[in-house]
GROMACS .gro file of C-alpha atoms in nm:
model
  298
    1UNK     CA    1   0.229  -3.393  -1.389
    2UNK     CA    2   0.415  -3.181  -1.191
    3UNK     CA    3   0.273  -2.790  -1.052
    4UNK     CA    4   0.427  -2.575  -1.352
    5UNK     CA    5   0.329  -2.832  -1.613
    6UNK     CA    6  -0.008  -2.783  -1.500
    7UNK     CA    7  -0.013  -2.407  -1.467
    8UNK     CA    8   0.178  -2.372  -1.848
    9UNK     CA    9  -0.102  -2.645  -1.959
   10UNK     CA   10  -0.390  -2.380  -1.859
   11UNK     CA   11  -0.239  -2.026  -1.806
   12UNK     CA   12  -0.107  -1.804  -2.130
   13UNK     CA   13   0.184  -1.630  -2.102
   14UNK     CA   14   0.052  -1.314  -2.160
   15UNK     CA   15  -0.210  -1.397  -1.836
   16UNK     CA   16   0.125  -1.445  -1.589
   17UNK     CA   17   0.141  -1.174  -1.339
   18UNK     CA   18   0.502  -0.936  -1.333
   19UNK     CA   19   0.694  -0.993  -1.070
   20UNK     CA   20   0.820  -0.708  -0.786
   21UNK     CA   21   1.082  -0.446  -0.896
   22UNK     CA   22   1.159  -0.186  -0.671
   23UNK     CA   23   1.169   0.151  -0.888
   24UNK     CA   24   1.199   0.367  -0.548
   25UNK     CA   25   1.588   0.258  -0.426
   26UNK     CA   26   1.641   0.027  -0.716
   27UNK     CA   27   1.731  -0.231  -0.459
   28UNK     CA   28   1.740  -0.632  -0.567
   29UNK     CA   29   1.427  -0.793  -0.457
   30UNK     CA   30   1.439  -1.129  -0.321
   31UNK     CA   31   1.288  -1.382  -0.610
   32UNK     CA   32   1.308  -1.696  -0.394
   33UNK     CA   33   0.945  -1.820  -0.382
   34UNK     CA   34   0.820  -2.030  -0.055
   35UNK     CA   35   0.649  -2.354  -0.083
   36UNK     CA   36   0.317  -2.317  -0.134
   37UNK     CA   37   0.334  -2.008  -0.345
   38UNK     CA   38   0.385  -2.026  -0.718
   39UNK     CA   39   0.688  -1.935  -0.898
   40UNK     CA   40   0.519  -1.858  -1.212
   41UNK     CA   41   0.127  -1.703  -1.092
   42UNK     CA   42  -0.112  -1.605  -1.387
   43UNK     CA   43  -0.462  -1.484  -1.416
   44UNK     CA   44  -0.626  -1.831  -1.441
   45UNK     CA   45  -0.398  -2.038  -1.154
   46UNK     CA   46  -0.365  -1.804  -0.921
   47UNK     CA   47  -0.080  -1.716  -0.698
   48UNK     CA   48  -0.065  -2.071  -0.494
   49UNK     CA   49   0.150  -2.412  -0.567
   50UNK     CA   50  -0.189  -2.562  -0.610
   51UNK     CA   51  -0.304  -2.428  -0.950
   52UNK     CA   52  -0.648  -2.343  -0.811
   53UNK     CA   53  -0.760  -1.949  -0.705
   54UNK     CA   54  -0.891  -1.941  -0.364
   55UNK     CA   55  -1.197  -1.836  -0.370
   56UNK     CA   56  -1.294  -1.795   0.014
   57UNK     CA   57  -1.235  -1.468   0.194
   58UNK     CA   58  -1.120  -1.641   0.527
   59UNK     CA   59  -0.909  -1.868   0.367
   60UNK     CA   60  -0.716  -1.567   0.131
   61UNK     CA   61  -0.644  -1.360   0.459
   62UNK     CA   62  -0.564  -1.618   0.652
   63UNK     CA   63  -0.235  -1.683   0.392
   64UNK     CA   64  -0.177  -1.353   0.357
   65UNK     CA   65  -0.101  -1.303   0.684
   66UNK     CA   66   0.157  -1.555   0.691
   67UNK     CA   67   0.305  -1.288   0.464
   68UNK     CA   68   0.351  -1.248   0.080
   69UNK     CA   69   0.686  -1.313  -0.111
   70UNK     CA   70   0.878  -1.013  -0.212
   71UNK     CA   71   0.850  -1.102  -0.518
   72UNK     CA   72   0.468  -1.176  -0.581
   73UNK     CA   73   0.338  -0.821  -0.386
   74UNK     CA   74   0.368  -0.632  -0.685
   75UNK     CA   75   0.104  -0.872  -0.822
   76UNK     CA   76  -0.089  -0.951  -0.515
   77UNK     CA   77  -0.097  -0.626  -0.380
   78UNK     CA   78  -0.257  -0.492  -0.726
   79UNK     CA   79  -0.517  -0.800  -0.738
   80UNK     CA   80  -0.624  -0.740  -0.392
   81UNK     CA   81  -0.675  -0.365  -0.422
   82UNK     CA   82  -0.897  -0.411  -0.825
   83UNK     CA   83  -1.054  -0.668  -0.630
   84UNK     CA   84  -1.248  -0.382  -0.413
   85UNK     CA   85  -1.345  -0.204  -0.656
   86UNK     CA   86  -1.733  -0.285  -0.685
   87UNK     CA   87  -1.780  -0.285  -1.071
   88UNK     CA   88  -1.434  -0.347  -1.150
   89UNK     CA   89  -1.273  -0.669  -1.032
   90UNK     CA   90  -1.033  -0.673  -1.325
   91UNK     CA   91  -0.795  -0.897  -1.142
   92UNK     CA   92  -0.575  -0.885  -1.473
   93UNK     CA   93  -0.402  -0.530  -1.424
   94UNK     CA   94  -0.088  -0.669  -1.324
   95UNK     CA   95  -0.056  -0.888  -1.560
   96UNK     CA   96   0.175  -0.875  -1.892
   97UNK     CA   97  -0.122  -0.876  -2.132
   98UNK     CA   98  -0.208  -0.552  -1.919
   99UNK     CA   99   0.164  -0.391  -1.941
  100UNK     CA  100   0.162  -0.182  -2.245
  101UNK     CA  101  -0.226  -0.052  -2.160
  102UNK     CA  102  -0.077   0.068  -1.840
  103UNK     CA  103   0.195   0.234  -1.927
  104UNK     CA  104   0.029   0.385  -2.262
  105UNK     CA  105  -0.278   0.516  -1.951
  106UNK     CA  106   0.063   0.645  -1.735
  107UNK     CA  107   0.227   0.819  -2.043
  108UNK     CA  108  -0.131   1.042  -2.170
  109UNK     CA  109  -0.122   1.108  -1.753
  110UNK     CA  110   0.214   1.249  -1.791
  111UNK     CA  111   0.151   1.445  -2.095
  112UNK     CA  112  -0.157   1.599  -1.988
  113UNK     CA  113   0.036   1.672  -1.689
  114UNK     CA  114   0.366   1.775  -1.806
  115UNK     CA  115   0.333   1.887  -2.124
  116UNK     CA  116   0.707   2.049  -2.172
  117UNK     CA  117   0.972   1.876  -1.971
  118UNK     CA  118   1.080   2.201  -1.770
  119UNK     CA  119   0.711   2.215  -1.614
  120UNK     CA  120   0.852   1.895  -1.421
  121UNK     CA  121   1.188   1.994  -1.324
  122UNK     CA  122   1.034   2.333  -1.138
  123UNK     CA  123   0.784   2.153  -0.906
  124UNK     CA  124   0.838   2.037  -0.607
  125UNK     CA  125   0.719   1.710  -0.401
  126UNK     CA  126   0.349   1.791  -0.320
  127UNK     CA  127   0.304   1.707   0.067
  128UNK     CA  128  -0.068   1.692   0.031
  129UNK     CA  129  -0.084   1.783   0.453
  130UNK     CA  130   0.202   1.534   0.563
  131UNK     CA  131   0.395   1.821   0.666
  132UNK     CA  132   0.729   1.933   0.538
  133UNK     CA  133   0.932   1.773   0.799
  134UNK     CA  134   0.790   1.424   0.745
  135UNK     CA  135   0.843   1.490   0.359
  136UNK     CA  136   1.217   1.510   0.437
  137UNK     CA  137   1.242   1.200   0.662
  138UNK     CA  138   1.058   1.064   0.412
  139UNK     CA  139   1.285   1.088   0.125
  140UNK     CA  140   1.609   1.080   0.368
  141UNK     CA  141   1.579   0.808   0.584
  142UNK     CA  142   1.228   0.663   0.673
  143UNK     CA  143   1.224   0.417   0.346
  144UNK     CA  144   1.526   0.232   0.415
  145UNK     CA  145   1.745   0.526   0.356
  146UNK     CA  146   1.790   0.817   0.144
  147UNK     CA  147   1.566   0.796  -0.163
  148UNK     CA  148   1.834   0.841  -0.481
  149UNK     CA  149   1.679   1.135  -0.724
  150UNK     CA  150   1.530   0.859  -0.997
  151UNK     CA  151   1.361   0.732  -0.690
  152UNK     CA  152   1.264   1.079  -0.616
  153UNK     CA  153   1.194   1.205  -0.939
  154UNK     CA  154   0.944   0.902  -0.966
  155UNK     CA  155   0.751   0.984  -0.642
  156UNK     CA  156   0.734   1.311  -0.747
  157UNK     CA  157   0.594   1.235  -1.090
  158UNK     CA  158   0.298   0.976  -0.911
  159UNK     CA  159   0.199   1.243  -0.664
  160UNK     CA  160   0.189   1.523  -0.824
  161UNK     CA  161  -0.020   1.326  -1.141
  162UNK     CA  162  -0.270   1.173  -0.896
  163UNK     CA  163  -0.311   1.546  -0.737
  164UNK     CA  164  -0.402   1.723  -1.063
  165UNK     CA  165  -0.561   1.468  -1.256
  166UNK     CA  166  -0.729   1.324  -0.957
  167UNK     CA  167  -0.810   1.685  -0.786
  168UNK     CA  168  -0.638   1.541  -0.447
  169UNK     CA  169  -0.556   1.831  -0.213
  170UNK     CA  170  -0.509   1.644   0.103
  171UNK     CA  171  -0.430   1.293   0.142
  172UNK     CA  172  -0.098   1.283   0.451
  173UNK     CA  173  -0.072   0.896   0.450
  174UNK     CA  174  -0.024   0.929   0.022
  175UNK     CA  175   0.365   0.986   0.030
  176UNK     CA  176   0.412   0.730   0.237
  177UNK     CA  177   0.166   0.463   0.033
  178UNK     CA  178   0.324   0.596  -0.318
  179UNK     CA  179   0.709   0.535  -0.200
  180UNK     CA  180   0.570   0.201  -0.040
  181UNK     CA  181   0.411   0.065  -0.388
  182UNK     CA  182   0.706   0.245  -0.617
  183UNK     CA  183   0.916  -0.002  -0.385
  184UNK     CA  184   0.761  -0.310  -0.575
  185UNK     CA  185   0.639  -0.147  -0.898
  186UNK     CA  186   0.701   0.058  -1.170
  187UNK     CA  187   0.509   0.446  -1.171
  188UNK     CA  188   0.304   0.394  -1.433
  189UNK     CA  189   0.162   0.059  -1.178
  190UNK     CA  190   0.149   0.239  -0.893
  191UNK     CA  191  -0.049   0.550  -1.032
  192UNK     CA  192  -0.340   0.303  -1.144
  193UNK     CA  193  -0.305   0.148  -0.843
  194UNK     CA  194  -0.367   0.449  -0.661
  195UNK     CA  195  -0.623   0.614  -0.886
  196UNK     CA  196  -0.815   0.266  -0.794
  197UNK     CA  197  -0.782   0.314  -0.445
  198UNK     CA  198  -0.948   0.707  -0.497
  199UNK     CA  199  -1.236   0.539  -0.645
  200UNK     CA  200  -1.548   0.625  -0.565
  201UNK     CA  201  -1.691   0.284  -0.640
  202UNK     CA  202  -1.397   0.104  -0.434
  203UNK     CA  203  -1.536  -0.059  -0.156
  204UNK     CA  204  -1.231  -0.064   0.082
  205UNK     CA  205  -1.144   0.307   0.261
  206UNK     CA  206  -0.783   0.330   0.226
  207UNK     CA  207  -0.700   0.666   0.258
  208UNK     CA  208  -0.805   1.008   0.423
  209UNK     CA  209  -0.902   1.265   0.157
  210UNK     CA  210  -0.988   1.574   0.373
  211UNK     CA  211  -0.878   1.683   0.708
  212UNK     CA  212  -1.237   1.623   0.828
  213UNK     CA  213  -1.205   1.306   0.765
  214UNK     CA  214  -0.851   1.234   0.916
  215UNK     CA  215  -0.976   1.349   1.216
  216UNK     CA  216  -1.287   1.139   1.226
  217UNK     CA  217  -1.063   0.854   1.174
  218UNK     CA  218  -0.830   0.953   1.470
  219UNK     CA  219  -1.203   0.978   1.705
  220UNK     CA  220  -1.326   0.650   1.593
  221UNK     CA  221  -0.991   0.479   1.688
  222UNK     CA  222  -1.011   0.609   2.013
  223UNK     CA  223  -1.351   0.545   2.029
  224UNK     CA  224  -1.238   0.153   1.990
  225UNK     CA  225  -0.983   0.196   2.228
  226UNK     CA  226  -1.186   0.314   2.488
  227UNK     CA  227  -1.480   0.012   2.408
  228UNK     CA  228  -1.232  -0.237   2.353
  229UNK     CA  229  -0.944  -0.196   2.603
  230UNK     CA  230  -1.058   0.067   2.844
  231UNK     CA  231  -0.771   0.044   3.095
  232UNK     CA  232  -0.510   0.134   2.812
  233UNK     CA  233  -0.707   0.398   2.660
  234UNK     CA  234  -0.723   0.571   2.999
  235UNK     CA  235  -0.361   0.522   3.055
  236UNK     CA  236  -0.286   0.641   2.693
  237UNK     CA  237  -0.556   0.964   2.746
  238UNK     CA  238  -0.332   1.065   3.006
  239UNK     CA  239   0.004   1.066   2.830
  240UNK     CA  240  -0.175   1.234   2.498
  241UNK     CA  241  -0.136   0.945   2.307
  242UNK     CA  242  -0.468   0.961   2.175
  243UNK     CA  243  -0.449   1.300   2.024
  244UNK     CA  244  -0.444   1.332   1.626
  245UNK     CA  245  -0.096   1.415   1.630
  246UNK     CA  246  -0.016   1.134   1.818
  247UNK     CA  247  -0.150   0.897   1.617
  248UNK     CA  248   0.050   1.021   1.294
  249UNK     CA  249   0.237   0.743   1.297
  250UNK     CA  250  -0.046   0.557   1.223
  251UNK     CA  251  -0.253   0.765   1.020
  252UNK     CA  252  -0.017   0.970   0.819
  253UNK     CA  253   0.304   0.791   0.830
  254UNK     CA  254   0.147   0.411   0.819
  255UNK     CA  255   0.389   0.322   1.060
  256UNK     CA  256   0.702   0.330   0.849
  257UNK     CA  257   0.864   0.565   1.156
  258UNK     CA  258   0.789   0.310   1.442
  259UNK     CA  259   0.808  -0.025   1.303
  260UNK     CA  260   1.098  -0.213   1.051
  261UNK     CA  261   1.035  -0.198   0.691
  262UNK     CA  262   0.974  -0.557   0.655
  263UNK     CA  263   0.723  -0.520   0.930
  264UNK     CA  264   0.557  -0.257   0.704
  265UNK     CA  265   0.574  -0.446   0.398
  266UNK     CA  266   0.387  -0.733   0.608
  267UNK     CA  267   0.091  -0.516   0.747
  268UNK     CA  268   0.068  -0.365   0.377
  269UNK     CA  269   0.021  -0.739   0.251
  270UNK     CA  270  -0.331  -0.728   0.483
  271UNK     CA  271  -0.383  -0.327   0.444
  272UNK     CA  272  -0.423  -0.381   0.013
  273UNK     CA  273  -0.699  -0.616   0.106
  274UNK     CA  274  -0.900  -0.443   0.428
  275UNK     CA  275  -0.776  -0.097   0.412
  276UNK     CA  276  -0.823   0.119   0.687
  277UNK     CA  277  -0.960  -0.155   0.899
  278UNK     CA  278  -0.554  -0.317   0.910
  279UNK     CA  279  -0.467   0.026   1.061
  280UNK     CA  280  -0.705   0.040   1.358
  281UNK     CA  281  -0.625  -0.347   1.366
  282UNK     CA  282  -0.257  -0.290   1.402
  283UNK     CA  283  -0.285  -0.006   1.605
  284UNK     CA  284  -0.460  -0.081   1.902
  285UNK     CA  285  -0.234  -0.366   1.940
  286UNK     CA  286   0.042  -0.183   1.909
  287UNK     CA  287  -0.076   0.019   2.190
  288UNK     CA  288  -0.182  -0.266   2.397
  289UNK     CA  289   0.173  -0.325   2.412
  290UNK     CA  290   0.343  -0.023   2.479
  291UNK     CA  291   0.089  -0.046   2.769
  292UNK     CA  292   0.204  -0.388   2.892
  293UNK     CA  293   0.547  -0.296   2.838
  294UNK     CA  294   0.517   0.062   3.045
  295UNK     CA  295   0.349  -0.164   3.341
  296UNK     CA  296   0.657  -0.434   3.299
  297UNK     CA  297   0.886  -0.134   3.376
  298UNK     CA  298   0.682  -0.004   3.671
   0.00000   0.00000   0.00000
């Protein structure tokens, strides 16, 4: 019996996981499916060729950082984030049983938010502390080009929902995460993706929520710098590229301005799993580098 046999003898329709659609650009996404990965992953057989969920920790991250096919991140991405939420785990969200709960969740959010059309057309994007300058590269070029006004009209919507209902005030790196998961999902998706990533009970940190605690984040990664790698930290001290603003990139932007999109999409595959612990990860390598590289041009 051969792989999809198997998974249509134990998975129901209804249990098979969406696939990507990017609702940002509205670009094609690439539906080929690697070996190893299943073309048609549901709630019971998982997303691998093999039928069978893996279950250990070590083994899950190590595939994921071989990367995720376009087309299963709306699904994996999803699984991985429900999956830290402590009394939650309801690794069905993105699938098609889930759909019309979803969006009927998204469209109350919208009314309560919006309750007369004109109310949306007057608002604005919310920057919740990214800045107004980064908002404009943002919706201009940073995301593989200018954002087209559905695109933008749809970040809008997700943002400025999550800030009312979800009394955010300041969250810099949110833009950038909504645009990233409207690039594989639909709003109504992304919003419960996000509103599970404000969780209280979520046991991943994925986000800054107050200034205090942006800058804490920004201390403790150069607190690892200097334990870890104390020759580039010093070197890096010296230039300022330790200071808060000079880790925006990082911890506001989440690197869309400094590394190619599919380089993005590839850290995001490991940063829906770990959270914040992918950025430090990422980053101090990243400056490792630029180190090596500045003593390769000396």
């Amino acid at each position: 019996m051969n792989t999809l046999e198997e998974e249509d003898q134990y998975s129901s329709p209804m249990d098979m996981y969406i696939l990507s659609h990017d609702a940002l650009r509205g670009t094609p996404t690439d539906q080929s499916i690697p070996p190893g990965w299943s073309s048609r992953p549901s709630k019971q057989t998982g997303f691998f060729s093999s039928g069978k969920k893996v279950t250990n920790k070590d083994l899950y991250l190590k595939i994921l950082k071989q990367g995720v096919p376009p087309a299963l991140r709306c699904a994996v991405w999803t699984t991985n984030v429900q999956m830290a939420i402590k009394d939650g785990e309801d690794e069905s969200i993105g699938t098609l049983r889930k759909v019309p709960i979803v969006e009927h969740g998204w469209k109350i959010a919208l009314q309560q938010v919006f309750p007369d059309q004109t109310d949306e057309d007057d608002l604005q994007i919310p920057d919740l502390g990214l800045g107004s300058r980064y908002l404009v590269n943002l919706l201009l070029c940073d995301h593989g080009g200018s954002i087209p006004e559905q695109g933008a009209l749809a970040l809008k919507r997700v943002l400025y929902v999550v800030q009312q209902l979800l009394i955010v005030e300041y969250c810099p790196m949110l833009p950038d995460l909504t645009a990233l998961l409207l690039s594989i999902m639909e709003e109504s998706l992304a919003y419960t993706t996000l509103r599970s990533m404000l969780e209280y009970s979520c046991s991943v940190e994925y986000v800054a929520v107050s200034p205090v605690q942006h800058i804490a984040w920004c201390a403790t990664f150069c607190d690892v710098m200097k334990k870890l790698y104390p020759q580039t930290h010093a070197v890096m001290v010296e230039i300022n590229m330790l200071t808060p603003q000079a880790l925006d990139p990082i911890f506001k932007r989440l690197f869309v301005t400094i590394l190619p999109r599919h380089h993005v999409m590839r850290i995001f595959d490991l940063y829906s799993f770990h959270g914040v612990e992918t950025l430090f990860r990422f980053g101090t390598a990243l400056m490792c580098l630029f180190h090596a590289h500045m003593n390769e041009e000396q």
